[in-house]
PDB file of C-alpha atoms in Angstrom:
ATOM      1  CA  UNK D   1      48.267 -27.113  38.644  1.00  0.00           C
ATOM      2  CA  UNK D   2      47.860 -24.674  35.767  1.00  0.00           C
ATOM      3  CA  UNK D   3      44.311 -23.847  35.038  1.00  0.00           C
ATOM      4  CA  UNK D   4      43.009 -24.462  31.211  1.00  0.00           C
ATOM      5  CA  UNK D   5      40.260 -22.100  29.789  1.00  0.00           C
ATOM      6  CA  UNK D   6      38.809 -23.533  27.036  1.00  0.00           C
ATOM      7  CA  UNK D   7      38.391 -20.159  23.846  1.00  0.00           C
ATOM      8  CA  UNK D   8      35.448 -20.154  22.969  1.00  0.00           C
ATOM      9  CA  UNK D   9      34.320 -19.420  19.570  1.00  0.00           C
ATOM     10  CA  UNK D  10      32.019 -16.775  18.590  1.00  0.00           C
ATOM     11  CA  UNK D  11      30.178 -16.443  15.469  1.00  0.00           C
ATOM     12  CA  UNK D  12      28.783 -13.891  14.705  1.00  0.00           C
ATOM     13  CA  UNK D  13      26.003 -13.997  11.565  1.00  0.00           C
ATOM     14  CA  UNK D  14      24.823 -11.098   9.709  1.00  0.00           C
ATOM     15  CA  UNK D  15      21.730 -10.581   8.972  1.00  0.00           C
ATOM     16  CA  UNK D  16      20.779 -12.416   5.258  1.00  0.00           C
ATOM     17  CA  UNK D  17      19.345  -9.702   2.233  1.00  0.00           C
ATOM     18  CA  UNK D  18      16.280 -10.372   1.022  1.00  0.00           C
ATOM     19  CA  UNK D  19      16.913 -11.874  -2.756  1.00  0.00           C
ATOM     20  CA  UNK D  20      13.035 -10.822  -3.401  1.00  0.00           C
ATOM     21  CA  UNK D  21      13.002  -8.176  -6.106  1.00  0.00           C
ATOM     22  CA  UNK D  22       9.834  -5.336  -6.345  1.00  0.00           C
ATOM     23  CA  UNK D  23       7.300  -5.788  -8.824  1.00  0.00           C
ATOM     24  CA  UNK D  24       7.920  -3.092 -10.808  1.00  0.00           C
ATOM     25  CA  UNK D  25      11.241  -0.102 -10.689  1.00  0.00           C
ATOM     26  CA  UNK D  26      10.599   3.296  -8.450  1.00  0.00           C
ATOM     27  CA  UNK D  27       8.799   6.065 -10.476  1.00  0.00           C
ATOM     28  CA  UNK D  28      10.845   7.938 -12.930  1.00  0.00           C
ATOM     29  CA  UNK D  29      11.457  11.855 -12.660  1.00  0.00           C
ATOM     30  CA  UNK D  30       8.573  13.951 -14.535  1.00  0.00           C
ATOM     31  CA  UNK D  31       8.213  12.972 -17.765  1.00  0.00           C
ATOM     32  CA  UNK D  32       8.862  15.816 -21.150  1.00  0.00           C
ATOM     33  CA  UNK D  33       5.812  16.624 -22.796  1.00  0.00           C
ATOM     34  CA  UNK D  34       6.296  14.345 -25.682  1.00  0.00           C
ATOM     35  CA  UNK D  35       6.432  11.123 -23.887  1.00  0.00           C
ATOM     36  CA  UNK D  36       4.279   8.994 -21.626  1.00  0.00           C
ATOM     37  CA  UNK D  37       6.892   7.486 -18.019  1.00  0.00           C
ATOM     38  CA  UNK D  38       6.070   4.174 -17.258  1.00  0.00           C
ATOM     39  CA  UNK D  39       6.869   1.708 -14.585  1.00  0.00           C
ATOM     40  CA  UNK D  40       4.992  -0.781 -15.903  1.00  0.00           C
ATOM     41  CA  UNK D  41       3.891  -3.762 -18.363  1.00  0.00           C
ATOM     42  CA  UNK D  42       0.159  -2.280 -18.455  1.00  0.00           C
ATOM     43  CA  UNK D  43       0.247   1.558 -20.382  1.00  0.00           C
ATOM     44  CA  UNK D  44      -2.787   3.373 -20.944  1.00  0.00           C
ATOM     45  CA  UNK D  45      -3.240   1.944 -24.336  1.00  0.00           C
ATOM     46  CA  UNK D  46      -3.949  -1.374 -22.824  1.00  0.00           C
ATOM     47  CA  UNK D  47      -6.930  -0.109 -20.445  1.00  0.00           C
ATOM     48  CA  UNK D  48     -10.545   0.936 -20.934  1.00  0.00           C
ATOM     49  CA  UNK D  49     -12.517   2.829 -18.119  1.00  0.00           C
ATOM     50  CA  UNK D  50     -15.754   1.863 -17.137  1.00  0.00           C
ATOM     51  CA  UNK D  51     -17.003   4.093 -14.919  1.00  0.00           C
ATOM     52  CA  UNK D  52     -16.061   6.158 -11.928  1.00  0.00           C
ATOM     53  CA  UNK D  53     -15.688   4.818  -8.138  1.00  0.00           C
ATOM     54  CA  UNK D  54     -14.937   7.641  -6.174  1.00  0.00           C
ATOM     55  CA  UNK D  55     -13.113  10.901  -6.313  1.00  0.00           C
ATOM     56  CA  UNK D  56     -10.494  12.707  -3.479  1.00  0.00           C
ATOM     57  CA  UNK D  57      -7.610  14.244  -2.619  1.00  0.00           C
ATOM     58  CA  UNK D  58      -6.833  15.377  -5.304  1.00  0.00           C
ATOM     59  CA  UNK D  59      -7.594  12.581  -8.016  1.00  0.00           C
ATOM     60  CA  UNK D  60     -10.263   9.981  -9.237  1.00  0.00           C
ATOM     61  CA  UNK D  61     -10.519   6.406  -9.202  1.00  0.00           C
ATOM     62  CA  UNK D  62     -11.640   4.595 -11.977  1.00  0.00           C
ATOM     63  CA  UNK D  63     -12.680   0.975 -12.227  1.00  0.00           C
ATOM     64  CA  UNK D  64     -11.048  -0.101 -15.708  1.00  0.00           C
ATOM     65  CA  UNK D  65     -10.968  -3.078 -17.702  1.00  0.00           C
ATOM     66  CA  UNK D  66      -7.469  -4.488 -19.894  1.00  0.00           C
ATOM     67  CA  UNK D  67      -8.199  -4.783 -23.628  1.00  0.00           C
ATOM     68  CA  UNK D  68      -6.838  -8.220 -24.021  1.00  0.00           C
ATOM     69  CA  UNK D  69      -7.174 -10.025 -20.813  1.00  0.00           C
ATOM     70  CA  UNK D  70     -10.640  -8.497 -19.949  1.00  0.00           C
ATOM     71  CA  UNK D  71      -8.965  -8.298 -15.985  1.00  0.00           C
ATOM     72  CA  UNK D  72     -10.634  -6.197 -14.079  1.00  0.00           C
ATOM     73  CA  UNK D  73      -8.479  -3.459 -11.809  1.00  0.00           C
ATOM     74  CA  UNK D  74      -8.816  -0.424 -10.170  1.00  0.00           C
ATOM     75  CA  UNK D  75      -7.179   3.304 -11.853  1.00  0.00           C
ATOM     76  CA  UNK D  76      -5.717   5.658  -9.693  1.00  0.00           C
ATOM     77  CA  UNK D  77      -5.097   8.835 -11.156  1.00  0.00           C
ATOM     78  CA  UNK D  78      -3.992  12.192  -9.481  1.00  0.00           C
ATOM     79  CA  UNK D  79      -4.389  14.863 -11.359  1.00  0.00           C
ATOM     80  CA  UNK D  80      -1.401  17.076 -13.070  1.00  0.00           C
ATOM     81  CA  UNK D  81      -2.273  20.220 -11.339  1.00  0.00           C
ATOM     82  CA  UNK D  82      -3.027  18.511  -8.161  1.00  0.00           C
ATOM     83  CA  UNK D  83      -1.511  20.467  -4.878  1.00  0.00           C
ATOM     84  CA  UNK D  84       2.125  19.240  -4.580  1.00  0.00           C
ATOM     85  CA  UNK D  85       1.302  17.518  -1.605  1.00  0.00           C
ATOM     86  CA  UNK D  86      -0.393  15.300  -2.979  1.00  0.00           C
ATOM     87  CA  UNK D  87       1.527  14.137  -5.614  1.00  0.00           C
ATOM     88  CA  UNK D  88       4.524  13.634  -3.188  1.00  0.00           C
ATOM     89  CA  UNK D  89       2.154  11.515  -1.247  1.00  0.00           C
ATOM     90  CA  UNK D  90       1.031   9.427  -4.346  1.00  0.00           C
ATOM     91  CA  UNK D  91       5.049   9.149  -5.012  1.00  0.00           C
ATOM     92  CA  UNK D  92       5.140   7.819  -1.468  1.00  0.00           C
ATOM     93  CA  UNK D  93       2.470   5.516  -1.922  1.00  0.00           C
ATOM     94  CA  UNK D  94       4.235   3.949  -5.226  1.00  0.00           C
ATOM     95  CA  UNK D  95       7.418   3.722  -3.334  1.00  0.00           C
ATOM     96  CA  UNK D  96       5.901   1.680  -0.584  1.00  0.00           C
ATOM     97  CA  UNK D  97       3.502  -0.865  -2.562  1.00  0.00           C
ATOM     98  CA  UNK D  98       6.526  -1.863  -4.636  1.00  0.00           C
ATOM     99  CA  UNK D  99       8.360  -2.574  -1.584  1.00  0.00           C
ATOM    100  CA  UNK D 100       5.429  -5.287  -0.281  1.00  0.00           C
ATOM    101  CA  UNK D 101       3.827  -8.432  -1.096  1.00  0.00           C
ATOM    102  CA  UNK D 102       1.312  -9.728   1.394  1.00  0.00           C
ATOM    103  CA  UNK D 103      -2.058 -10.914   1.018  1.00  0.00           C
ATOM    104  CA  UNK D 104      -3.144  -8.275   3.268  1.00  0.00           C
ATOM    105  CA  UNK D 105      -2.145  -5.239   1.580  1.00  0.00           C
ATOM    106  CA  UNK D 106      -3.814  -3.788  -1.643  1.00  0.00           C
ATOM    107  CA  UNK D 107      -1.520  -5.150  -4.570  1.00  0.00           C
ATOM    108  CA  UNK D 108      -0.356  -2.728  -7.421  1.00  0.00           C
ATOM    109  CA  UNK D 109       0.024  -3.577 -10.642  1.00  0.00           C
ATOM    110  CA  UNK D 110       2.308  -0.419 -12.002  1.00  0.00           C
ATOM    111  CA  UNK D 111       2.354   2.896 -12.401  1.00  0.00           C
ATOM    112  CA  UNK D 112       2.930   5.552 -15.401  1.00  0.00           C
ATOM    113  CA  UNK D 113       3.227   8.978 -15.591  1.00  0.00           C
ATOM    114  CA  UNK D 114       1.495  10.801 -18.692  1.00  0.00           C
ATOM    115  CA  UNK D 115       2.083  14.039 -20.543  1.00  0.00           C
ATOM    116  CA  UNK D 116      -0.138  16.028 -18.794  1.00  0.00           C
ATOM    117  CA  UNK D 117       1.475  15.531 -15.949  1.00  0.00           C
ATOM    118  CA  UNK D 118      -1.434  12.951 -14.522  1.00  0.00           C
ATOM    119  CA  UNK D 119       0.287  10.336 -12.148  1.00  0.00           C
ATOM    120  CA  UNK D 120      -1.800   6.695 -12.516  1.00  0.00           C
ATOM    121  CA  UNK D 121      -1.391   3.430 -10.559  1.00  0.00           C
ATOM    122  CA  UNK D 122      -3.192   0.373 -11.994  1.00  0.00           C
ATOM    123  CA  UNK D 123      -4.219  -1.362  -8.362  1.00  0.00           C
ATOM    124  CA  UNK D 124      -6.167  -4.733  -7.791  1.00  0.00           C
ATOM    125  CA  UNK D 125      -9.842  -4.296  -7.746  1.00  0.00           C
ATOM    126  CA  UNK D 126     -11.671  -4.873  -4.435  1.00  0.00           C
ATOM    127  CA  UNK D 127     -15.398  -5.435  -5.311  1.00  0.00           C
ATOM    128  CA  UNK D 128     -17.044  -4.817  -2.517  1.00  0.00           C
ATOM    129  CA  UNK D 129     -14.976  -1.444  -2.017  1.00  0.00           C
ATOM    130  CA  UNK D 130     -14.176  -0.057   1.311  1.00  0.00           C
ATOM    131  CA  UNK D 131     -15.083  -1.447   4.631  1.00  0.00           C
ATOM    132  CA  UNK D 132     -16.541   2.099   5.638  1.00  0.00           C
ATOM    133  CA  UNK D 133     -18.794   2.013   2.581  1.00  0.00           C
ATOM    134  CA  UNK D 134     -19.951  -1.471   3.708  1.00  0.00           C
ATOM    135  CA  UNK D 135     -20.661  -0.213   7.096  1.00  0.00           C
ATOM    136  CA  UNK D 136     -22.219   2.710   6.390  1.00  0.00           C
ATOM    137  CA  UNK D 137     -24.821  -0.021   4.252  1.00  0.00           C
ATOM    138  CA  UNK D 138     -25.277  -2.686   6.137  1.00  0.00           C
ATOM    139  CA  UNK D 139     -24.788  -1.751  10.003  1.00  0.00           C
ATOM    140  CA  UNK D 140     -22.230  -2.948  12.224  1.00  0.00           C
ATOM    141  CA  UNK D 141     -20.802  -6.318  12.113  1.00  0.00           C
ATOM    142  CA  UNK D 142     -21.736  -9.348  14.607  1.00  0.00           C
ATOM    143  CA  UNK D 143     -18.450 -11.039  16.597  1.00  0.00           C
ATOM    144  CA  UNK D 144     -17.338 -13.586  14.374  1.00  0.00           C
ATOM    145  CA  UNK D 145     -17.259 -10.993  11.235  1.00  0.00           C
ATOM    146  CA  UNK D 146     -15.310  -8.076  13.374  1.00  0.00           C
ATOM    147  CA  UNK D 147     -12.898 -10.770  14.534  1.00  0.00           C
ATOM    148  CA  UNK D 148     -12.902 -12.282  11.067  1.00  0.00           C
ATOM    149  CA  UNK D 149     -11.648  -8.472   9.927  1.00  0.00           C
ATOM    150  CA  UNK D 150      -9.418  -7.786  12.894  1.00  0.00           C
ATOM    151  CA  UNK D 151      -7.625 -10.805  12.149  1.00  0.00           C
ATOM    152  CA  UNK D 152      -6.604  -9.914   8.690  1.00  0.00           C
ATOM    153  CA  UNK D 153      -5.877  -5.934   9.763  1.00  0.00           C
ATOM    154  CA  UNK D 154      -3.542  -6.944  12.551  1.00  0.00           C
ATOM    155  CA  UNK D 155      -1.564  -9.066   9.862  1.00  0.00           C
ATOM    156  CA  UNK D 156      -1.190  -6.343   7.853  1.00  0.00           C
ATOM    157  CA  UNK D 157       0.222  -3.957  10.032  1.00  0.00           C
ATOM    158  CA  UNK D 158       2.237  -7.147  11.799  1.00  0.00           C
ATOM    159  CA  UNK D 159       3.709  -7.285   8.094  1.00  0.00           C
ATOM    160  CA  UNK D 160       3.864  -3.762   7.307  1.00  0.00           C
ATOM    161  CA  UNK D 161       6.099  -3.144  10.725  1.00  0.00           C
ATOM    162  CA  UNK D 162       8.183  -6.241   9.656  1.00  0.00           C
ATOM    163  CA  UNK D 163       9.533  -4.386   6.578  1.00  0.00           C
ATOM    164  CA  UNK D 164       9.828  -1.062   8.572  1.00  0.00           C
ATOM    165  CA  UNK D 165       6.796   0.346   7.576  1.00  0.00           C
ATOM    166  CA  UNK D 166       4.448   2.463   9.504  1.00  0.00           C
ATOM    167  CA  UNK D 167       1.163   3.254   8.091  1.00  0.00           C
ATOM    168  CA  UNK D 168      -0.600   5.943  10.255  1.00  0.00           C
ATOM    169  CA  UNK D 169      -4.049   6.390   9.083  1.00  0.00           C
ATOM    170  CA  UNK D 170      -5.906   3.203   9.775  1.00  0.00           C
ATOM    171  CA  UNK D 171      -9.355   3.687   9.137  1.00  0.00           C
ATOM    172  CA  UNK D 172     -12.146   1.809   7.617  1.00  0.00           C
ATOM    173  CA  UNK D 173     -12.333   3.876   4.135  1.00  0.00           C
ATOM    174  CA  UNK D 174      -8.315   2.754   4.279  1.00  0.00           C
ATOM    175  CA  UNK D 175      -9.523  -1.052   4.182  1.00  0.00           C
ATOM    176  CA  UNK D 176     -10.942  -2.370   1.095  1.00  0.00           C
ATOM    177  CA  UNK D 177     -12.848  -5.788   0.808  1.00  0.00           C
ATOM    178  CA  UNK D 178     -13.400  -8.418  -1.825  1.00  0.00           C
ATOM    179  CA  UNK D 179     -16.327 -10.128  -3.101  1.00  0.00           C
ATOM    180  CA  UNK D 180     -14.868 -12.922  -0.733  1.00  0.00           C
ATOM    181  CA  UNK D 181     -14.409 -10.701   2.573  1.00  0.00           C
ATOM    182  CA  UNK D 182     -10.875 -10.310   1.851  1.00  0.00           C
ATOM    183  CA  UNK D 183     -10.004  -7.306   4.111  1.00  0.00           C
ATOM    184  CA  UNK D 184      -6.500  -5.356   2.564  1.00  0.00           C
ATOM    185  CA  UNK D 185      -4.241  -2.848   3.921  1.00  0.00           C
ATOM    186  CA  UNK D 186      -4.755   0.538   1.257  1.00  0.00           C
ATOM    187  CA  UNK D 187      -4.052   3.889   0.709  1.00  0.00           C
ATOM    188  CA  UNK D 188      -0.523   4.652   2.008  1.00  0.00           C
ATOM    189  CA  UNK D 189       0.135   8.375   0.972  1.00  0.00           C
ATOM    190  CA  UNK D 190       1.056   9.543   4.753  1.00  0.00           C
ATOM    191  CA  UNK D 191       2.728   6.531   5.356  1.00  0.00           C
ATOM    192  CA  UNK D 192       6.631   6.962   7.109  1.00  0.00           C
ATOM    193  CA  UNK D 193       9.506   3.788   5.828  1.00  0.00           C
ATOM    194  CA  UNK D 194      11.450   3.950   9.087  1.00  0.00           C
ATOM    195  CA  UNK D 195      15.360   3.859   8.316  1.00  0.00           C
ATOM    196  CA  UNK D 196      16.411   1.640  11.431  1.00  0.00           C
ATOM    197  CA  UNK D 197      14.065  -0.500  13.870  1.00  0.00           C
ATOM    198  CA  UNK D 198      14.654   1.634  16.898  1.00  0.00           C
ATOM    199  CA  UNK D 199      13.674   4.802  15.450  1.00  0.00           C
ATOM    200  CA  UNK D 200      10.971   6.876  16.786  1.00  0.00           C
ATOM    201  CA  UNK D 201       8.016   8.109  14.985  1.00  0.00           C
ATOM    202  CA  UNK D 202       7.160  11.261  16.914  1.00  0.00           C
ATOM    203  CA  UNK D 203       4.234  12.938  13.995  1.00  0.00           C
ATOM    204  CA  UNK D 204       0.642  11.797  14.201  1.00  0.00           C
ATOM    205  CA  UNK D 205      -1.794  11.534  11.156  1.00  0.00           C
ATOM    206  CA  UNK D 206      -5.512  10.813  10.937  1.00  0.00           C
ATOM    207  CA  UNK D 207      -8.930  11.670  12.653  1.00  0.00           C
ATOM    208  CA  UNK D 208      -8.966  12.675  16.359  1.00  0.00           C
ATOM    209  CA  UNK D 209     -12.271  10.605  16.661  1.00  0.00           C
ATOM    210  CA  UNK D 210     -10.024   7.671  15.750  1.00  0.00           C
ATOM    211  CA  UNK D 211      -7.067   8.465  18.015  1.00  0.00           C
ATOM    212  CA  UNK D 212      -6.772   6.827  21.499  1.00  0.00           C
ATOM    213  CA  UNK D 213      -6.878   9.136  24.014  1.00  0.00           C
ATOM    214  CA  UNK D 214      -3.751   9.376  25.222  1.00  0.00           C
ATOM    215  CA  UNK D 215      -2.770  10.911  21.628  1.00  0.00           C
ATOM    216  CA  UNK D 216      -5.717  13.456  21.933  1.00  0.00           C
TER     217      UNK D 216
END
């Protein structure tokens, strides 16, 4: 008796591209000293500063307000004749917040280049600034609040590693909080976008008093 073997059928299913578009394009080359780049709706015509926040590496934030909505966001500007460094990390930094949408990392808003060479983000503001400023004020948090934080750091970086995105410098002045104890994902300048899942990131970035020890 002959002996039947059913074929069986295998599909095989690619995996489906993402139809979600970025907020705004990737920063265009330097602009010529006669115009103003922009990758955004909001230009510096629209925006009003209001005072300083905090200055480093290389630039100064600014909390600003737009003319005719009277929102509220954070200015990011590094500085023309910043060290190059830097302004490849701020390029970096544009690169990945256009690539993300999550409640748990820092949203931006655009980004322009002006004349002078100055490189600007408009970011959402975080009231309440960062969670080492908040620390450094009012002492260490109780249980519920550190788990309350945790919760919403882990689901950034659970998000962050879903789009192939490693981060590398968690640290409290990298987490900034809302008037509502919003906790979000900032600051992304030494940041790596793996090209595949599998591969390795070998380099190490950040404080050794943050590192665990098998790193040290």
């Amino acid at each position: 008796m002959a002996l039947v073997r059913e074929r069986r059928q295998i599909n095989l299913r690619l995996p489906e591209l993402s139809d979600r578009r970025p907020r705004f394009p990737l920063p265009l080359p330097p602009a010529s000293s006669t115009t103003t780049t922009s990758t955004s709706a909001i230009s510096c015509n629209d925006i009003e500063k209001i005072h300083v926040i905090g200055h480093g590496n290389g630039g100064t934030v600014y909390k600003v307000r737009h003319k005719r909505t009277s929102q509220i966001y954070a200015l990011k500007v590094v500085h023309g004749d910043s060290d190059p460094l830097v302004r490849r990390q701020i390029y970096r930094e544009i690169e990945i917040l256009r690539r993300t949408d999550s409640p748990y990392i820092v949203q931006c808003h655009g980004s322009y280049e002006k004349p002078s060479g100055d490189i600007v983000i408009v970011m959402e503001y975080m009231e309440l600034g960062t969670l080492d400023s908040i620390l450094q004020k009012y002492g260490t948090f109780d249980e519920p609040k550190l788990s309350h934080v945790a919760r919403q750091v882990l689901s950034g970086l659970s998000y962050l590693h879903g789009q192939k995105i490693i981060h590398r410098d968690i640290k409290p002045s990298n987490l900034l909080v809302n008037k509502d104890m919003k906790v979000k994902i900032a600051d992304f300048g030494v940041s790596k976008i793996m090209q595949r899942t599998l591969d390795a990131c070998n380099s190490y970035v950040g404080y050794l008093c943050l590192h665990e020890p098998g790193k040290v």
